[in-house]
Amino acid sequence: MSTKIAKARIRKLFDEADKVFKKDKKLSDRYVEIARKIAMKLQLKMPKKYKRQFCKHCYSYLRASINSRVRINKNHVVIYCFECKKYTRIPLMKRI
């Protein structure tokens, strides 16, 4: 499997996870799991856009204010997952 095909599949899986989220949260979590496995199998870096859409601890698909809380605290973006009750902190870069 080439990297272009893998990236296209990852993109498609996250789009499907977004569409299905309201109806079936477990299915959207499964789509995230499959996308992660594809990326790991080919040793691809998950794009930053998708990396922040799932919890690093429980790997559930995150939607702001539905199953996660997003806050800016000093120079970090803090994402709190309601599923596993853990935080992810992402540093903010200074603008020049």
mmCIF file with all atom_site columns, N, CA, C and O in Angstrom, residues 39-62:
data_model
loop_
_atom_site.group_PDB
_atom_site.id
_atom_site.type_symbol
_atom_site.label_atom_id
_atom_site.label_alt_id
_atom_site.label_comp_id
_atom_site.label_asym_id
_atom_site.label_entity_id
_atom_site.label_seq_id
_atom_site.pdbx_PDB_ins_code
_atom_site.Cartn_x
_atom_site.Cartn_y
_atom_site.Cartn_z
_atom_site.occupancy
_atom_site.B_iso_or_equiv
_atom_site.pdbx_formal_charge
_atom_site.auth_seq_id
_atom_site.auth_comp_id
_atom_site.auth_asym_id
_atom_site.auth_atom_id
_atom_site.pdbx_PDB_model_num
ATOM 1  N N  . ALA A 1 39 ? -1.898  4.043  9.747  1.00 0.00 ? 39 ALA A N  1
ATOM 2  C CA . ALA A 1 39 ? -0.744  4.930  9.893  1.00 0.00 ? 39 ALA A CA 1
ATOM 3  C C  . ALA A 1 39 ? 0.429   4.204  10.552 1.00 0.00 ? 39 ALA A C  1
ATOM 4  O O  . ALA A 1 39 ? 1.583   4.384  10.144 1.00 0.00 ? 39 ALA A O  1
ATOM 5  N N  . MET A 1 40 ? 0.151   3.393  11.552 1.00 0.00 ? 40 MET A N  1
ATOM 6  C CA . MET A 1 40 ? 1.223   2.675  12.234 1.00 0.00 ? 40 MET A CA 1
ATOM 7  C C  . MET A 1 40 ? 1.848   1.610  11.337 1.00 0.00 ? 40 MET A C  1
ATOM 8  O O  . MET A 1 40 ? 3.055   1.417  11.349 1.00 0.00 ? 40 MET A O  1
ATOM 9  N N  . LYS A 1 41 ? 1.012   0.937  10.557 1.00 0.00 ? 41 LYS A N  1
ATOM 10 C CA . LYS A 1 41 ? 1.513   -0.134 9.688  1.00 0.00 ? 41 LYS A CA 1
ATOM 11 C C  . LYS A 1 41 ? 2.518   0.407  8.671  1.00 0.00 ? 41 LYS A C  1
ATOM 12 O O  . LYS A 1 41 ? 3.524   -0.231 8.381  1.00 0.00 ? 41 LYS A O  1
ATOM 13 N N  . LEU A 1 42 ? 2.228   1.594  8.125  1.00 0.00 ? 42 LEU A N  1
ATOM 14 C CA . LEU A 1 42 ? 3.113   2.189  7.121  1.00 0.00 ? 42 LEU A CA 1
ATOM 15 C C  . LEU A 1 42 ? 4.089   3.201  7.720  1.00 0.00 ? 42 LEU A C  1
ATOM 16 O O  . LEU A 1 42 ? 4.811   3.863  6.988  1.00 0.00 ? 42 LEU A O  1
ATOM 17 N N  . GLN A 1 43 ? 4.083   3.331  9.046  1.00 0.00 ? 43 GLN A N  1
ATOM 18 C CA . GLN A 1 43 ? 4.939   4.269  9.760  1.00 0.00 ? 43 GLN A CA 1
ATOM 19 C C  . GLN A 1 43 ? 4.773   5.696  9.231  1.00 0.00 ? 43 GLN A C  1
ATOM 20 O O  . GLN A 1 43 ? 5.740   6.402  8.957  1.00 0.00 ? 43 GLN A O  1
ATOM 21 N N  . LEU A 1 44 ? 3.524   6.100  9.075  1.00 0.00 ? 44 LEU A N  1
ATOM 22 C CA . LEU A 1 44 ? 3.200   7.455  8.645  1.00 0.00 ? 44 LEU A CA 1
ATOM 23 C C  . LEU A 1 44 ? 2.935   8.316  9.867  1.00 0.00 ? 44 LEU A C  1
ATOM 24 O O  . LEU A 1 44 ? 2.407   7.834  10.866 1.00 0.00 ? 44 LEU A O  1
ATOM 25 N N  . LYS A 1 45 ? 3.285   9.585  9.753  1.00 0.00 ? 45 LYS A N  1
ATOM 26 C CA . LYS A 1 45 ? 2.884   10.532 10.782 1.00 0.00 ? 45 LYS A CA 1
ATOM 27 C C  . LYS A 1 45 ? 1.432   10.893 10.522 1.00 0.00 ? 45 LYS A C  1
ATOM 28 O O  . LYS A 1 45 ? 1.071   11.227 9.394  1.00 0.00 ? 45 LYS A O  1
ATOM 29 N N  . MET A 1 46 ? 0.635   10.829 11.561 1.00 0.00 ? 46 MET A N  1
ATOM 30 C CA . MET A 1 46 ? -0.756  11.244 11.433 1.00 0.00 ? 46 MET A CA 1
ATOM 31 C C  . MET A 1 46 ? -0.763  12.753 11.228 1.00 0.00 ? 46 MET A C  1
ATOM 32 O O  . MET A 1 46 ? -0.102  13.475 11.980 1.00 0.00 ? 46 MET A O  1
ATOM 33 N N  . PRO A 1 47 ? -1.487  13.257 10.223 1.00 0.00 ? 47 PRO A N  1
ATOM 34 C CA . PRO A 1 47 ? -1.528  14.712 10.010 1.00 0.00 ? 47 PRO A CA 1
ATOM 35 C C  . PRO A 1 47 ? -2.049  15.445 11.253 1.00 0.00 ? 47 PRO A C  1
ATOM 36 O O  . PRO A 1 47 ? -2.898  14.935 11.974 1.00 0.00 ? 47 PRO A O  1
ATOM 37 N N  . LYS A 1 48 ? -1.514  16.630 11.497 1.00 0.00 ? 48 LYS A N  1
ATOM 38 C CA . LYS A 1 48 ? -1.846  17.408 12.691 1.00 0.00 ? 48 LYS A CA 1
ATOM 39 C C  . LYS A 1 48 ? -3.350  17.633 12.815 1.00 0.00 ? 48 LYS A C  1
ATOM 40 O O  . LYS A 1 48 ? -3.908  17.611 13.901 1.00 0.00 ? 48 LYS A O  1
ATOM 41 N N  . LYS A 1 49 ? -4.004  17.824 11.682 1.00 0.00 ? 49 LYS A N  1
ATOM 42 C CA . LYS A 1 49 ? -5.450  18.049 11.670 1.00 0.00 ? 49 LYS A CA 1
ATOM 43 C C  . LYS A 1 49 ? -6.197  16.884 12.321 1.00 0.00 ? 49 LYS A C  1
ATOM 44 O O  . LYS A 1 49 ? -7.129  17.076 13.089 1.00 0.00 ? 49 LYS A O  1
ATOM 45 N N  . TYR A 1 50 ? -5.764  15.662 12.016 1.00 0.00 ? 50 TYR A N  1
ATOM 46 C CA . TYR A 1 50 ? -6.448  14.475 12.534 1.00 0.00 ? 50 TYR A CA 1
ATOM 47 C C  . TYR A 1 50 ? -5.926  14.061 13.896 1.00 0.00 ? 50 TYR A C  1
ATOM 48 O O  . TYR A 1 50 ? -6.641  13.452 14.687 1.00 0.00 ? 50 TYR A O  1
ATOM 49 N N  . LYS A 1 51 ? -4.679  14.396 14.186 1.00 0.00 ? 51 LYS A N  1
ATOM 50 C CA . LYS A 1 51 ? -4.061  14.017 15.449 1.00 0.00 ? 51 LYS A CA 1
ATOM 51 C C  . LYS A 1 51 ? -4.810  14.613 16.632 1.00 0.00 ? 51 LYS A C  1
ATOM 52 O O  . LYS A 1 51 ? -4.875  14.029 17.703 1.00 0.00 ? 51 LYS A O  1
ATOM 53 N N  . ARG A 1 52 ? -5.388  15.789 16.427 1.00 0.00 ? 52 ARG A N  1
ATOM 54 C CA . ARG A 1 52 ? -6.087  16.475 17.512 1.00 0.00 ? 52 ARG A CA 1
ATOM 55 C C  . ARG A 1 52 ? -7.566  16.128 17.586 1.00 0.00 ? 52 ARG A C  1
ATOM 56 O O  . ARG A 1 52 ? -8.280  16.654 18.418 1.00 0.00 ? 52 ARG A O  1
ATOM 57 N N  . GLN A 1 53 ? -8.014  15.232 16.722 1.00 0.00 ? 53 GLN A N  1
ATOM 58 C CA . GLN A 1 53 ? -9.425  14.855 16.717 1.00 0.00 ? 53 GLN A CA 1
ATOM 59 C C  . GLN A 1 53 ? -9.709  13.581 17.494 1.00 0.00 ? 53 GLN A C  1
ATOM 60 O O  . GLN A 1 53 ? -10.844 13.135 17.538 1.00 0.00 ? 53 GLN A O  1
ATOM 61 N N  . PHE A 1 54 ? -8.685  12.984 18.088 1.00 0.00 ? 54 PHE A N  1
ATOM 62 C CA . PHE A 1 54 ? -8.932  11.812 18.916 1.00 0.00 ? 54 PHE A CA 1
ATOM 63 C C  . PHE A 1 54 ? -8.089  11.885 20.185 1.00 0.00 ? 54 PHE A C  1
ATOM 64 O O  . PHE A 1 54 ? -7.059  12.548 20.221 1.00 0.00 ? 54 PHE A O  1
ATOM 65 N N  . CYS A 1 55 ? -8.567  11.207 21.221 1.00 0.00 ? 55 CYS A N  1
ATOM 66 C CA . CYS A 1 55 ? -7.891  11.205 22.516 1.00 0.00 ? 55 CYS A CA 1
ATOM 67 C C  . CYS A 1 55 ? -6.654  10.313 22.443 1.00 0.00 ? 55 CYS A C  1
ATOM 68 O O  . CYS A 1 55 ? -6.714  9.201  21.923 1.00 0.00 ? 55 CYS A O  1
ATOM 69 N N  . LYS A 1 56 ? -5.538  10.803 22.975 1.00 0.00 ? 56 LYS A N  1
ATOM 70 C CA . LYS A 1 56 ? -4.288  10.043 22.947 1.00 0.00 ? 56 LYS A CA 1
ATOM 71 C C  . LYS A 1 56 ? -4.297  8.897  23.959 1.00 0.00 ? 56 LYS A C  1
ATOM 72 O O  . LYS A 1 56 ? -3.464  8.005  23.898 1.00 0.00 ? 56 LYS A O  1
ATOM 73 N N  . HIS A 1 57 ? -5.220  8.919  24.908 1.00 0.00 ? 57 HIS A N  1
ATOM 74 C CA . HIS A 1 57 ? -5.245  7.915  25.972 1.00 0.00 ? 57 HIS A CA 1
ATOM 75 C C  . HIS A 1 57 ? -6.228  6.784  25.683 1.00 0.00 ? 57 HIS A C  1
ATOM 76 O O  . HIS A 1 57 ? -5.874  5.615  25.793 1.00 0.00 ? 57 HIS A O  1
ATOM 77 N N  . CYS A 1 58 ? -7.450  7.133  25.293 1.00 0.00 ? 58 CYS A N  1
ATOM 78 C CA . CYS A 1 58 ? -8.463  6.101  25.050 1.00 0.00 ? 58 CYS A CA 1
ATOM 79 C C  . CYS A 1 58 ? -8.801  5.948  23.566 1.00 0.00 ? 58 CYS A C  1
ATOM 80 O O  . CYS A 1 58 ? -9.577  5.076  23.196 1.00 0.00 ? 58 CYS A O  1
ATOM 81 N N  . TYR A 1 59 ? -8.228  6.795  22.722 1.00 0.00 ? 59 TYR A N  1
ATOM 82 C CA . TYR A 1 59 ? -8.399  6.756  21.261 1.00 0.00 ? 59 TYR A CA 1
ATOM 83 C C  . TYR A 1 59 ? -9.842  6.912  20.806 1.00 0.00 ? 59 TYR A C  1
ATOM 84 O O  . TYR A 1 59 ? -10.236 6.376  19.784 1.00 0.00 ? 59 TYR A O  1
ATOM 85 N N  . SER A 1 60 ? -10.623 7.671  21.551 1.00 0.00 ? 60 SER A N  1
ATOM 86 C CA . SER A 1 60 ? -11.993 7.942  21.119 1.00 0.00 ? 60 SER A CA 1
ATOM 87 C C  . SER A 1 60 ? -12.017 9.219  20.275 1.00 0.00 ? 60 SER A C  1
ATOM 88 O O  . SER A 1 60 ? -11.207 10.122 20.473 1.00 0.00 ? 60 SER A O  1
ATOM 89 N N  . TYR A 1 61 ? -12.942 9.271  19.328 1.00 0.00 ? 61 TYR A N  1
ATOM 90 C CA . TYR A 1 61 ? -13.093 10.439 18.467 1.00 0.00 ? 61 TYR A CA 1
ATOM 91 C C  . TYR A 1 61 ? -13.639 11.581 19.306 1.00 0.00 ? 61 TYR A C  1
ATOM 92 O O  . TYR A 1 61 ? -14.608 11.418 20.039 1.00 0.00 ? 61 TYR A O  1
ATOM 93 N N  . LEU A 1 62 ? -13.013 12.748 19.221 1.00 0.00 ? 62 LEU A N  1
ATOM 94 C CA . LEU A 1 62 ? -13.397 13.879 20.064 1.00 0.00 ? 62 LEU A CA 1
ATOM 95 C C  . LEU A 1 62 ? -14.167 14.927 19.270 1.00 0.00 ? 62 LEU A C  1
ATOM 96 O O  . LEU A 1 62 ? -13.798 15.272 18.146 1.00 0.00 ? 62 LEU A O  1
#
